[in-house]
Short mmCIF file of C-alpha atoms and ligand atoms in Angstrom, two decimals:
data_model
loop_
_atom_site.label_atom_id
_atom_site.label_comp_id
_atom_site.label_asym_id
_atom_site.label_seq_id
_atom_site.Cartn_x
_atom_site.Cartn_y
_atom_site.Cartn_z
CA UNK A 143 -10.46 12.13 -15.50
CA UNK A 144 -6.94 13.26 -15.19
CA UNK A 145 -3.64 11.22 -15.26
CA UNK A 146 -1.58 13.62 -13.10
CA UNK A 147 -3.98 14.49 -10.66
CA UNK A 148 -6.14 11.52 -9.88
CA UNK A 149 -5.21 9.15 -7.12
CA UNK A 150 -4.85 6.02 -9.58
CA UNK A 151 -3.39 8.08 -12.40
CA UNK A 152 -0.33 9.47 -10.57
CA UNK A 153 0.06 5.90 -9.05
CA UNK A 154 -0.08 4.63 -13.00
CA UNK A 155 2.68 7.10 -13.57
CA UNK A 156 4.69 6.20 -10.51
CA UNK A 157 4.54 2.37 -11.63
CA UNK A 158 5.57 2.98 -15.38
CA UNK A 159 8.34 5.39 -14.42
CA UNK A 160 9.42 2.62 -11.80
CA UNK A 161 9.41 -0.03 -14.38
CA UNK A 162 11.38 2.17 -16.69
CA UNK A 163 14.17 2.57 -13.76
CA UNK A 164 13.83 -1.17 -13.14
CA UNK A 165 14.78 -1.80 -16.95
CA UNK A 166 17.29 0.55 -16.79
CA UNK A 167 18.64 -0.97 -13.86
CA UNK A 168 18.72 -4.39 -15.46
CA UNK A 169 20.57 -3.03 -18.53
CA UNK A 170 22.92 -1.19 -16.35
CA UNK A 171 23.84 -4.14 -14.61
CA UNK A 172 24.60 -6.21 -17.65
CA UNK A 173 27.06 -3.64 -18.86
CA UNK A 174 28.58 -3.11 -15.55
CA UNK A 175 29.33 -6.93 -15.26
CA UNK A 176 31.92 -6.36 -18.12
CA UNK A 177 34.07 -4.95 -15.28
CA UNK A 178 34.83 -8.40 -14.02
CA UNK A 179 36.30 -9.04 -17.69
CA UNK A 180 39.08 -6.58 -16.74
CA UNK A 181 40.01 -3.35 -17.92
CA UNK A 182 39.60 -4.16 -21.88
CA UNK A 183 36.20 -5.69 -20.92
CA UNK A 184 34.57 -2.46 -19.54
CA UNK A 185 36.79 0.07 -21.49
CA UNK A 186 35.63 -1.72 -24.70
CA UNK A 187 31.93 -1.59 -23.24
CA UNK A 188 32.13 1.94 -22.62
CA UNK A 189 33.32 3.20 -26.02
CA UNK A 190 30.84 1.27 -27.90
CA UNK A 191 28.11 2.72 -25.56
CA UNK A 192 29.00 6.13 -26.16
CA UNK A 193 29.64 5.47 -29.83
CA UNK A 194 25.94 5.08 -30.14
CA UNK A 195 25.56 8.90 -29.58
CA UNK A 196 22.16 10.38 -29.84
CA UNK A 197 20.82 7.20 -28.61
CA UNK A 198 22.42 7.65 -25.20
CA UNK A 199 21.18 11.05 -25.05
CA UNK A 200 17.62 9.94 -25.65
CA UNK A 201 17.97 7.57 -22.85
CA UNK A 202 19.58 9.99 -20.62
CA UNK A 203 16.78 12.62 -21.04
CA UNK A 204 14.18 9.76 -20.85
CA UNK A 205 15.44 8.68 -17.68
CA UNK A 206 15.56 11.90 -16.40
CA UNK A 207 12.28 12.72 -17.23
CA UNK A 208 11.12 9.42 -15.51
CA UNK A 209 13.32 9.92 -12.41
CA UNK A 210 11.68 13.52 -11.85
CA UNK A 211 8.28 12.45 -12.38
CA UNK A 212 8.33 9.45 -9.95
CA UNK A 213 10.37 11.82 -7.54
CA UNK A 214 7.88 14.47 -7.14
CA UNK A 215 4.67 12.56 -7.70
CA UNK A 216 6.10 10.02 -4.70
CA UNK A 217 6.56 13.35 -2.60
CA UNK A 218 2.86 14.66 -3.18
CA UNK A 219 1.55 11.09 -2.77
CA UNK A 220 3.26 10.47 0.29
CA UNK A 221 2.32 13.74 2.11
CA UNK A 222 -1.65 13.05 1.21
CA UNK A 223 -1.12 9.73 2.85
CA UNK A 224 0.38 11.18 5.77
CA UNK A 225 -2.53 13.87 5.87
CA UNK A 226 -5.15 11.35 5.27
CA UNK A 227 -4.24 9.45 8.47
CA UNK A 228 -2.99 12.14 10.91
CA UNK A 229 -3.35 9.88 14.29
CA UNK A 230 -1.75 7.18 14.68
CA UNK A 231 -2.72 3.77 17.03
CA UNK A 232 -0.96 3.20 20.31
CA UNK A 233 -0.59 -0.03 19.39
CA UNK A 234 1.02 -0.31 16.02
CA UNK A 235 0.75 -3.75 14.50
CA UNK A 236 1.15 -4.64 10.89
CA UNK A 237 -0.49 -7.47 9.42
CA UNK A 238 0.84 -7.32 5.59
CA UNK A 239 2.91 -4.22 5.60
CA UNK A 240 6.34 -4.56 5.63
CA UNK A 241 9.69 -2.78 6.86
CA UNK A 242 10.05 -2.02 2.81
CA UNK A 243 6.74 -1.13 2.24
CA UNK A 244 6.66 1.24 5.03
CA UNK A 245 9.96 2.89 4.27
CA UNK A 246 9.34 3.43 0.61
CA UNK A 247 9.68 7.21 0.79
CA UNK A 248 13.10 7.17 2.71
CA UNK A 249 14.83 4.52 0.51
CA UNK A 250 13.52 6.53 -2.55
CA UNK A 251 15.09 9.69 -1.03
CA UNK A 252 18.10 7.92 -0.43
CA UNK A 253 17.96 6.65 -4.00
CA UNK A 254 17.73 9.89 -5.21
CA UNK A 255 20.67 11.24 -3.13
CA UNK A 256 22.61 8.16 -4.37
CA UNK A 257 21.38 8.93 -8.27
CA UNK A 258 22.90 12.36 -7.73
CA UNK A 259 25.96 11.27 -6.41
CA UNK A 260 26.76 8.58 -8.70
CA UNK A 261 26.20 10.81 -11.77
CA UNK A 262 28.41 13.65 -10.21
CA UNK A 263 30.94 10.56 -9.95
CA UNK A 264 31.21 8.19 -12.76
CA UNK A 265 29.01 10.26 -15.20
CA UNK A 266 29.84 13.93 -15.14
CA UNK A 267 33.26 12.85 -13.33
CA UNK A 268 33.16 16.06 -11.36
CA UNK A 269 34.50 14.83 -7.74
CA UNK A 270 37.69 15.98 -6.61
CA UNK A 271 40.56 13.31 -6.73
CA UNK A 272 39.41 10.97 -9.56
CA UNK A 273 41.71 8.99 -11.82
CA UNK A 274 40.89 10.04 -15.16
CA UNK A 275 43.20 9.17 -17.77
CA UNK A 276 43.34 6.82 -20.80
CA UNK A 277 44.30 3.11 -21.30
CA UNK A 278 46.84 1.42 -23.55
CA UNK A 279 44.50 1.95 -26.57
CA UNK A 280 43.91 5.47 -25.91
CA UNK A 281 40.16 4.96 -24.79
CA UNK A 282 38.92 6.59 -21.70
CA UNK A 283 40.30 4.19 -18.64
CA UNK A 284 36.74 3.53 -16.99
CA UNK A 285 38.57 0.77 -15.34
CA UNK A 286 40.99 2.71 -13.33
CA UNK A 287 38.48 5.17 -12.59
CA UNK A 288 36.26 2.74 -10.75
CA UNK A 289 38.71 0.52 -9.08
CA UNK A 290 40.64 3.73 -7.82
CA UNK A 291 37.13 4.86 -6.29
CA UNK A 292 36.59 1.71 -4.67
CA UNK A 293 39.86 1.18 -3.14
CA UNK A 294 38.37 3.94 -0.78
CA UNK A 295 36.19 2.04 1.97
CA UNK A 296 34.04 5.36 2.47
CA UNK A 297 32.88 5.43 -1.29
CA UNK A 298 32.53 1.58 -1.42
CA UNK A 299 30.57 1.84 1.45
CA UNK A 300 28.29 4.56 0.07
CA UNK A 301 27.55 2.34 -3.02
CA UNK A 302 26.58 -0.31 -0.92
CA UNK A 303 24.41 1.49 1.02
CA UNK A 304 22.72 2.83 -2.20
CA UNK A 305 22.21 -0.60 -3.28
CA UNK A 306 20.77 -1.80 -0.01
CA UNK A 307 18.20 0.84 -0.34
CA UNK A 308 17.51 -0.14 -4.06
CA UNK A 309 17.08 -3.71 -2.63
CA UNK A 310 14.51 -2.66 0.17
CA UNK A 311 12.48 -0.22 -2.50
CA UNK A 312 12.18 -2.83 -5.23
CA UNK A 313 11.41 -5.91 -2.88
CA UNK A 314 8.00 -3.93 -2.50
CA UNK A 315 8.08 -1.92 -5.68
CA UNK A 316 8.19 -4.42 -8.06
CA UNK A 317 5.30 -6.71 -7.20
CA UNK A 318 3.53 -3.26 -6.34
CA UNK A 319 3.72 -1.87 -9.71
CA UNK A 320 2.09 -4.87 -11.27
CA UNK A 321 -0.85 -4.31 -8.75
CA UNK A 322 -1.04 -0.61 -9.66
CA UNK A 323 -1.28 -1.17 -13.24
CA UNK A 324 -3.97 -3.72 -12.71
CA UNK A 325 -2.12 -6.67 -14.20
CA UNK A 326 -2.47 -8.68 -11.03
CA UNK A 327 -5.03 -10.95 -9.23
CA UNK A 328 -4.69 -13.61 -6.43
CA UNK A 329 -2.83 -16.24 -8.35
CA UNK A 330 -0.42 -13.81 -10.17
CA UNK A 331 0.42 -11.73 -6.93
CA UNK A 332 2.23 -14.09 -5.01
CA UNK A 333 4.42 -14.74 -8.21
CA UNK A 334 5.20 -10.98 -8.63
CA UNK A 335 6.00 -10.81 -5.05
CA UNK A 336 8.55 -13.79 -5.28
CA UNK A 337 9.92 -12.57 -8.67
CA UNK A 338 10.38 -9.02 -7.11
CA UNK A 339 12.44 -10.28 -4.45
CA UNK A 340 14.61 -12.63 -6.39
CA UNK A 341 15.27 -9.41 -8.97
CA UNK A 342 16.03 -7.13 -6.20
CA UNK A 343 18.53 -9.96 -4.56
CA UNK A 344 20.31 -9.88 -8.11
CA UNK A 345 20.72 -6.30 -8.28
CA UNK A 346 21.73 -6.29 -4.59
CA UNK A 347 24.40 -9.24 -5.02
CA UNK A 348 25.25 -7.90 -8.79
CA UNK A 349 25.83 -4.44 -8.18
CA UNK A 350 27.08 -4.82 -4.32
CA UNK A 351 29.81 -7.39 -5.76
CA UNK A 352 31.83 -4.28 -7.64
CA UNK A 353 32.42 -2.22 -4.90
CA UNK A 354 32.82 -4.95 -2.41
CA UNK A 355 35.29 -7.20 -4.59
CA UNK A 356 37.43 -4.36 -5.36
CA UNK A 357 37.50 -2.95 -1.57
CA UNK A 358 38.53 -6.51 -0.69
CA UNK A 359 41.10 -6.62 -3.48
CA UNK A 360 39.62 -9.84 -4.84
CA UNK A 361 39.11 -8.04 -8.23
CA UNK A 362 40.72 -4.90 -10.06
CA UNK A 363 44.05 -5.47 -9.17
CA UNK B 273 -10.96 -23.40 29.74
CA UNK B 274 -14.07 -24.79 31.15
CA UNK B 275 -17.28 -23.09 30.89
CA UNK B 276 -17.39 -22.22 34.72
CA UNK B 277 -13.98 -20.45 34.98
CA UNK B 278 -13.87 -16.86 34.61
CA UNK B 279 -11.06 -14.37 33.95
CA UNK B 280 -10.00 -10.85 34.66
CA UNK B 281 -8.77 -8.56 32.07
CA UNK B 282 -7.05 -5.11 31.74
CA UNK B 283 -8.61 -2.87 29.16
CA UNK B 284 -6.94 0.25 28.05
CA UNK B 285 -9.83 2.32 26.06
CA UNK B 286 -9.83 5.51 24.30
CA UNK B 287 -12.32 7.64 25.86
CA UNK B 288 -13.38 11.17 23.99
CA UNK B 289 -16.51 12.87 25.11
CA UNK B 290 -17.46 14.11 21.56
CA UNK B 291 -16.10 15.11 18.13
CA UNK B 292 -13.06 17.58 18.29
CA UNK B 293 -12.46 17.00 22.08
CA UNK B 294 -9.23 15.69 23.55
CA UNK B 295 -9.30 12.32 24.29
CA UNK B 296 -7.10 9.98 26.40
CA UNK B 297 -6.73 6.11 27.33
CA UNK B 298 -8.49 4.89 30.51
CA UNK B 299 -7.81 1.66 32.27
CA UNK B 300 -10.55 -0.54 33.40
CA UNK B 301 -10.93 -3.67 34.61
CA UNK B 302 -13.32 -6.43 32.99
CA UNK B 303 -14.11 -8.84 35.54
CA UNK B 304 -15.71 -12.40 35.65
CA UNK B 305 -15.45 -12.65 31.84
CA UNK B 306 -16.29 -16.25 30.58
CA UNK B 307 -14.85 -17.98 27.39
CA UNK B 308 -18.29 -17.91 26.06
CA UNK B 309 -18.59 -13.65 26.15
CA UNK B 310 -18.34 -12.22 22.64
CA UNK B 311 -16.22 -9.15 22.70
CA UNK B 312 -19.02 -6.68 23.05
CA UNK B 313 -20.73 -8.93 25.77
CA UNK B 314 -17.47 -8.24 27.50
CA UNK B 315 -17.88 -4.64 27.01
CA UNK B 316 -21.40 -4.84 28.33
CA UNK B 317 -20.39 -6.49 31.40
CA UNK B 318 -17.91 -3.52 31.84
CA UNK B 319 -20.28 -1.14 31.08
CA UNK B 320 -22.58 -2.42 33.45
CA UNK B 321 -20.19 -2.10 36.29
CA UNK B 322 -19.08 1.56 34.93
CA UNK B 323 -23.23 2.57 35.17
CA UNK B 324 -23.14 1.04 38.64
CA UNK B 325 -20.48 2.72 39.84
CA UNK B 326 -21.97 6.36 38.51
CA UNK B 327 -19.47 6.49 35.51
CA UNK B 328 -19.95 6.99 31.75
CA UNK B 329 -20.15 3.72 29.87
CA UNK B 330 -17.87 3.21 26.97
CA UNK B 331 -19.76 4.36 23.63
CA UNK B 332 -19.23 1.48 20.92
CA UNK B 333 -20.81 0.76 17.69
CA UNK B 334 -23.04 -2.61 17.12
CA UNK B 335 -26.16 -3.78 15.84
CA UNK B 336 -26.72 -7.04 14.54
CA UNK B 337 -24.17 -8.81 16.54
CA UNK B 338 -23.68 -11.72 14.27
CA UNK B 339 -21.38 -10.68 11.81
CA UNK B 340 -23.43 -9.11 9.06
CA UNK B 341 -24.35 -5.48 9.45
CA UNK B 342 -20.83 -3.97 9.59
CA UNK B 343 -21.56 -1.84 12.50
CA UNK B 344 -19.22 -3.13 15.10
CA UNK B 345 -15.70 -1.36 14.92
CA UNK B 346 -12.88 -1.18 17.19
CA UNK B 347 -9.30 -1.64 16.85
CA UNK B 348 -8.02 -4.55 19.25
CA UNK B 349 -4.40 -4.06 20.13
CA UNK B 350 -3.43 -2.46 16.95
CA UNK B 351 -5.77 -4.77 14.55
CA UNK B 352 -9.12 -3.79 13.63
CA UNK B 353 -11.88 -6.31 14.80
CA UNK B 354 -9.07 -8.35 16.83
CA UNK B 355 -7.49 -9.92 14.41
CA UNK B 356 -9.09 -13.37 13.89
CA UNK B 357 -9.50 -14.15 10.27
CA UNK B 358 -12.74 -13.39 8.72
CA UNK B 359 -14.26 -12.20 12.14
CA UNK B 360 -16.04 -8.99 13.05
CA UNK B 361 -15.59 -7.71 16.43
CA UNK B 362 -18.84 -9.05 17.64
CA UNK B 363 -17.99 -12.59 16.23
CA UNK B 364 -14.87 -12.50 18.43
CA UNK B 365 -15.26 -14.41 21.49
CA UNK B 366 -13.18 -14.09 24.79
CA UNK B 367 -11.89 -17.73 24.78
CA UNK B 368 -9.22 -15.81 22.26
CA UNK B 369 -7.78 -14.05 25.59
CA UNK B 370 -6.84 -15.32 28.77
CA UNK B 371 -6.62 -14.19 32.36
CA UNK B 372 -4.88 -11.16 33.09
CA UNK B 373 -4.21 -10.34 29.26
CA UNK B 374 -4.03 -6.36 28.61
CA UNK B 375 -6.32 -5.16 25.51
CA UNK B 376 -5.92 -1.81 24.15
CA UNK B 377 -9.23 -0.58 22.41
CA UNK B 378 -9.16 2.28 20.07
CA UNK B 379 -11.41 3.54 17.34
CA UNK B 380 -11.16 3.30 13.81
CA UNK B 381 -8.27 6.29 13.05
CA UNK B 382 -8.75 7.96 9.66
CA UNK B 383 -9.10 11.71 8.56
CA UNK B 384 -12.34 10.37 6.95
CA UNK B 385 -13.71 8.90 9.92
CA UNK B 386 -13.86 11.71 12.61
CA UNK B 387 -14.60 10.29 16.18
CA UNK B 388 -18.08 10.99 17.44
CA UNK B 389 -17.44 9.44 21.06
CA UNK B 390 -15.35 6.90 22.42
CA UNK B 391 -15.00 4.23 19.87
CA UNK B 392 -17.64 5.35 17.98
CA UNK B 393 -16.70 7.16 14.69
CA UNK B 394 -18.64 8.71 11.74
CA UNK B 395 -18.42 6.34 8.48
CA UNK B 396 -20.59 8.32 6.50
CA UNK B 397 -17.91 9.01 4.07
CA UNK B 398 -18.23 5.47 2.65
CA UNK B 399 -21.78 5.88 2.03
CA UNK B 400 -21.03 9.37 0.20
CA UNK B 401 -18.77 7.13 -2.05
CA UNK B 402 -21.79 4.75 -2.62
CA UNK B 403 -24.04 7.66 -3.41
CA UNK B 404 -21.47 9.28 -5.85
CA UNK B 405 -20.54 6.02 -7.49
CA UNK B 406 -21.77 2.79 -6.16
CA UNK B 407 -24.82 2.34 -8.25
CA UNK B 408 -26.19 1.67 -11.55
CA UNK B 409 -28.45 4.39 -13.19
CA UNK B 410 -30.69 2.14 -15.54
CA UNK B 411 -33.81 0.64 -14.03
CA UNK B 412 -33.40 -2.74 -13.35
CA UNK B 413 -36.97 -3.46 -12.31
CA UNK B 414 -38.19 -6.11 -10.11
CA UNK B 415 -36.33 -9.63 -9.32
CA UNK B 416 -35.89 -10.78 -13.24
CA UNK B 417 -37.03 -13.84 -14.52
CA UNK B 418 -34.76 -16.72 -14.07
CA UNK B 419 -32.46 -16.69 -17.28
CA UNK B 420 -33.65 -13.43 -18.48
CA UNK B 421 -30.54 -11.59 -17.82
CA UNK B 422 -27.59 -14.10 -18.57
CA UNK B 423 -25.05 -14.14 -16.13
CA UNK B 424 -21.94 -16.47 -16.06
CA UNK B 425 -21.55 -18.59 -13.20
CA UNK B 426 -17.69 -17.32 -12.60
CA UNK B 427 -19.10 -14.08 -13.19
CA UNK B 428 -21.82 -14.27 -10.64
CA UNK B 429 -19.31 -15.83 -8.02
CA UNK B 430 -16.78 -12.84 -8.57
CA UNK B 431 -19.47 -10.23 -8.08
CA UNK B 432 -20.98 -12.01 -5.02
CA UNK B 433 -17.28 -12.18 -3.33
CA UNK B 434 -16.98 -8.51 -4.26
CA UNK B 435 -20.41 -7.81 -2.80
CA UNK B 436 -19.71 -9.70 0.22
CA UNK B 437 -18.09 -6.26 1.67
CA UNK B 438 -20.22 -5.24 4.87
CA UNK B 439 -18.94 -1.67 4.86
CA UNK B 440 -17.52 -1.86 8.07
CA UNK B 441 -14.42 0.33 7.41
CA UNK B 442 -11.72 -2.10 8.95
CA UNK B 443 -9.87 -1.73 5.36
CA UNK B 444 -9.74 2.08 6.01
CA UNK B 445 -8.67 1.49 9.56
CA UNK B 446 -6.07 -0.87 8.80
CA UNK B 447 -4.54 1.20 5.96
CA UNK B 448 -1.33 3.26 6.85
CA UNK B 449 -2.65 5.74 4.40
CA UNK B 450 -6.47 5.75 5.50
CA UNK B 451 -7.28 4.81 1.75
CA UNK B 452 -10.93 3.37 0.60
CA UNK B 453 -9.27 1.39 -2.24
CA UNK B 454 -10.77 -2.04 -0.96
CA UNK B 455 -13.85 -0.90 -0.06
CA UNK B 456 -14.36 1.22 -3.50
CA UNK B 457 -12.40 -1.61 -5.57
CA UNK B 458 -15.08 -4.13 -4.25
CA UNK B 459 -17.96 -2.06 -5.51
CA UNK B 460 -16.28 -0.92 -8.68
CA UNK B 461 -15.50 -4.67 -9.57
CA UNK B 462 -18.68 -5.97 -8.52
CA UNK B 463 -20.83 -3.69 -10.83
CA UNK B 464 -18.33 -4.05 -13.61
CA UNK B 465 -18.50 -7.31 -13.81
CA UNK B 466 -22.28 -7.73 -14.18
CA UNK B 467 -24.15 -6.75 -17.43
CA UNK B 468 -26.31 -3.70 -15.49
CA UNK B 469 -23.16 -2.43 -14.40
CA UNK B 470 -20.89 -2.68 -17.49
CA UNK B 471 -22.36 0.24 -19.28
CA UNK B 472 -21.45 2.91 -16.95
CA UNK B 473 -18.05 1.47 -15.89
CA UNK B 474 -15.87 4.23 -17.20
CA UNK B 475 -17.89 6.83 -15.54
CA UNK B 476 -18.33 4.85 -12.40
CA UNK B 477 -14.65 4.44 -11.78
CA UNK B 478 -13.65 8.03 -12.58
CA UNK B 479 -16.34 9.18 -10.07
CA UNK B 480 -15.41 6.73 -7.47
CA UNK B 481 -11.74 7.81 -7.58
CA UNK B 482 -12.64 11.57 -7.31
CA UNK B 483 -15.12 10.74 -4.63
CA UNK B 484 -12.16 8.94 -2.64
CA UNK B 485 -10.14 11.96 -2.70
CA UNK B 486 -13.29 14.46 -2.08
CA UNK B 487 -14.06 12.59 1.18
CA UNK B 488 -10.72 12.76 2.49
CA UNK B 489 -9.30 9.16 1.56
CA UNK B 490 -5.43 8.52 0.98
CA UNK B 491 -3.70 6.77 -1.90
CA UNK B 492 -3.11 3.09 -2.20
CA UNK B 493 0.74 1.78 -1.41
CA UNK B 494 -0.25 -1.73 -1.85
CA UNK B 495 0.51 -2.49 1.85
CA UNK B 496 -2.33 -5.15 1.61
CA UNK B 497 -3.13 -4.23 5.46
CA UNK B 498 -6.85 -4.08 4.13
CA UNK B 499 -7.17 -7.52 2.73
CA UNK B 500 -5.70 -8.69 6.15
CA UNK B 501 -8.00 -7.27 8.29
CA UNK B 502 -11.39 -7.45 6.22
CA UNK B 503 -13.62 -9.44 8.30
CA UNK B 504 -15.23 -10.52 4.90
CA UNK B 505 -12.17 -11.88 3.17
CA UNK B 506 -12.36 -9.16 0.67
CA UNK B 507 -9.22 -9.65 -1.73
CA UNK B 508 -6.79 -6.72 -2.96
CA UNK B 509 -7.40 -8.52 -6.58
CA UNK B 510 -10.47 -6.17 -6.52
CA UNK B 511 -8.14 -3.12 -6.06
CA UNK B 512 -6.39 -4.31 -8.96
CA UNK B 513 -9.60 -4.61 -10.94
CA UNK B 514 -10.17 -0.80 -10.02
CA UNK B 515 -6.71 0.23 -11.17
CA UNK B 516 -7.30 -1.59 -14.55
CA UNK B 517 -11.13 -0.19 -14.77
CA UNK B 518 -9.36 3.14 -14.21
CA UNK B 519 -6.54 2.83 -16.73
CA UNK B 520 -9.22 1.49 -19.47
CA UNK B 521 -11.53 4.62 -18.76
CA UNK B 522 -8.95 7.13 -19.18
CA UNK B 523 -7.57 5.62 -22.38
CA UNK B 524 -11.05 5.30 -23.92
CA UNK B 525 -11.67 9.08 -22.83
CA UNK B 526 -8.40 10.33 -24.24
CA UNK B 527 -9.23 8.70 -27.61
CA UNK B 528 -12.70 10.31 -27.11
CA UNK B 529 -14.56 7.39 -26.80
CA UNK B 530 -16.28 7.96 -23.66
CA UNK B 531 -17.19 10.73 -21.61
CA UNK B 532 -16.64 9.98 -17.95
CA UNK B 533 -18.16 13.28 -16.45
CA UNK B 534 -21.36 11.61 -16.99
CA UNK B 535 -22.96 9.44 -13.98
CA UNK B 536 -26.15 10.29 -13.01
CA UNK B 537 -28.23 9.02 -10.21
CA UNK B 538 -31.91 9.58 -11.14
C1 LIG C 648 14.44 9.34 -7.28
C2 LIG C 648 14.26 8.85 -6.05
C3 LIG C 648 12.85 7.98 -5.72
C4 LIG C 648 12.04 8.24 -4.74
C5 LIG C 648 11.70 9.38 -3.97
C6 LIG C 648 11.11 7.16 -4.55
C7 LIG C 648 10.13 7.11 -3.99
C8 LIG C 648 8.78 6.23 -4.38
C9 LIG C 648 7.81 6.04 -3.13
C10 LIG C 648 7.33 6.83 -2.11
C11 LIG C 648 7.06 4.82 -3.73
C12 LIG C 648 5.73 4.41 -3.03
C13 LIG C 648 4.71 5.06 -3.44
C14 LIG C 648 3.19 5.04 -2.85
O1 LIG C 648 3.34 4.81 -1.54
O2 LIG C 648 2.41 4.58 -2.97
C15 LIG C 648 7.88 4.53 -4.88
C16 LIG C 648 7.34 3.50 -5.69
C17 LIG C 648 7.91 2.58 -6.68
N1 LIG C 648 9.43 3.02 -6.91
FE1 LIG C 648 10.48 4.49 -6.20
N2 LIG C 648 11.67 6.18 -5.87
C18 LIG C 648 12.76 6.71 -6.22
C19 LIG C 648 13.60 5.99 -7.18
C20 LIG C 648 13.23 4.74 -7.71
C21 LIG C 648 13.94 4.02 -8.53
C22 LIG C 648 15.36 4.23 -9.02
C23 LIG C 648 13.50 2.54 -8.70
C24 LIG C 648 13.69 1.58 -9.80
C25 LIG C 648 15.02 1.26 -10.02
C26 LIG C 648 12.20 2.86 -8.48
C27 LIG C 648 10.92 1.92 -8.35
C28 LIG C 648 9.68 1.97 -8.00
C29 LIG C 648 8.86 1.11 -8.00
C30 LIG C 648 8.54 -0.03 -8.90
C31 LIG C 648 7.79 1.42 -7.20
C32 LIG C 648 6.39 0.79 -7.02
C33 LIG C 648 5.39 1.65 -8.10
C34 LIG C 648 3.88 1.27 -7.34
O3 LIG C 648 3.59 1.24 -6.07
O4 LIG C 648 3.10 1.07 -8.26
N3 LIG C 648 11.84 4.03 -7.46
N4 LIG C 648 8.86 5.21 -5.13
S1 LIG C 649 -22.33 -5.79 14.87
FE1 LIG C 649 -23.27 -6.56 13.25
S2 LIG C 649 -21.20 -6.96 12.08
FE2 LIG C 649 -20.78 -6.83 14.23
#
């Protein structure tokens, strides 16, 4: 039996890496909410987080491995599935499959692009024209960097598109991971489904509110 | 609709002369169909007309015509067996249709199920899964004496629910990935639940997962189309069970507690 080549083994890896990313996304959202406490809020949070030093780096490396494993296996599996079902029906009627479940590879690839862009943007801070200064207490000014970026409609829109992709990916993905890990049955499955929808809606509204509210100048002035 | 009223329908049917031959849709008229005709009887009527007209009748699979053998198989308007819950095509009746309806008829489509002719596909890939991993290799003897092998009622019911599968392959036909996880999961779960099957559960699930890949089936994306299409109501909880059995077996193997390479049919 092989974890990285058997069908269920690879799906289990996707489910575990998916779960790791979901947990990361929960923590990241909690951290990001400090932006609504203003400059002092998010700048303090950012400084405290970076003060954790090695812990931050361990998390980064672990998450990078998880994202890459998830990405590589998802492409492999999707290509295999396509090859297993080469001829489509003339009448394509789904009984239970959803738009979200059928577009996992596309919302996933969109997320890959988003993750790359987002890291270049706010983590590596290597995009042209960014506001990279310090605040009155001499700390790196995350607040100014973020609000400046989201005052541009194109950037705010790019983040919202990313969050819609995340919403779709997880509205199928969360319940799917429990099924893949064998932690489901008839009674639990609807609960996972509902829980996954609630969680992905929270992510959509929580993360989405940051660029939208800043763009509409309801926050960040 | 009264018993004497009849209807005429338009059938758009996949016709293919043989394996690896090009196929195409042909349109036929189904005339004078009563609400009491079963779907297959309706096809019989159409075929009689075709034979009278000197044309090749539509080939379709069937045997018992009472919903137990699993032979009938066609995708009706995009849904295997036509979409009436827990109903095989042979048990679907024409009262579900109305005069003038257009009906698309297609064969099961999956790489693992090559088309033999028209609506008839080769489903022996499912037999291969059973031959490779769907058995117990201990001698079970004849019918055991009552209460000689103790099986609890919930376990017996669970195993019976899984064993309800008639092997028609609608799950594979409905799956966007042509995966056989519902079929395989039902067998793995049924045997893992019973005392005779528990011993070899790790070897069985390992062999089953390998056999699915070897026979051209896809991976499970948890769309749950299979459960919706299954004429016997087999649930995806059996797929979750197979996933669980797999992860358990993998863990047992990694710590050296079992060798999953061994599953012998004697
Ligand atoms: C890096 C880019 C990504 C790609 C290309 C991708 C692709 C995919 C694909 C194709 C599937 C379905 C696999 C199948 O058909 O069986 C999937 C499942 C999943 N993804 Fe992603 N994904 C990505 C990022 C993410 C992120 C960022 C998260 C979480 C925040 C995530 C969470 C999940 C979960 C929970 C599942 C369900 C696993 C299962 O079916 O057991 N993915 N992903
Ligand atoms: S012909 Fe036997 S189940 Fe339909």
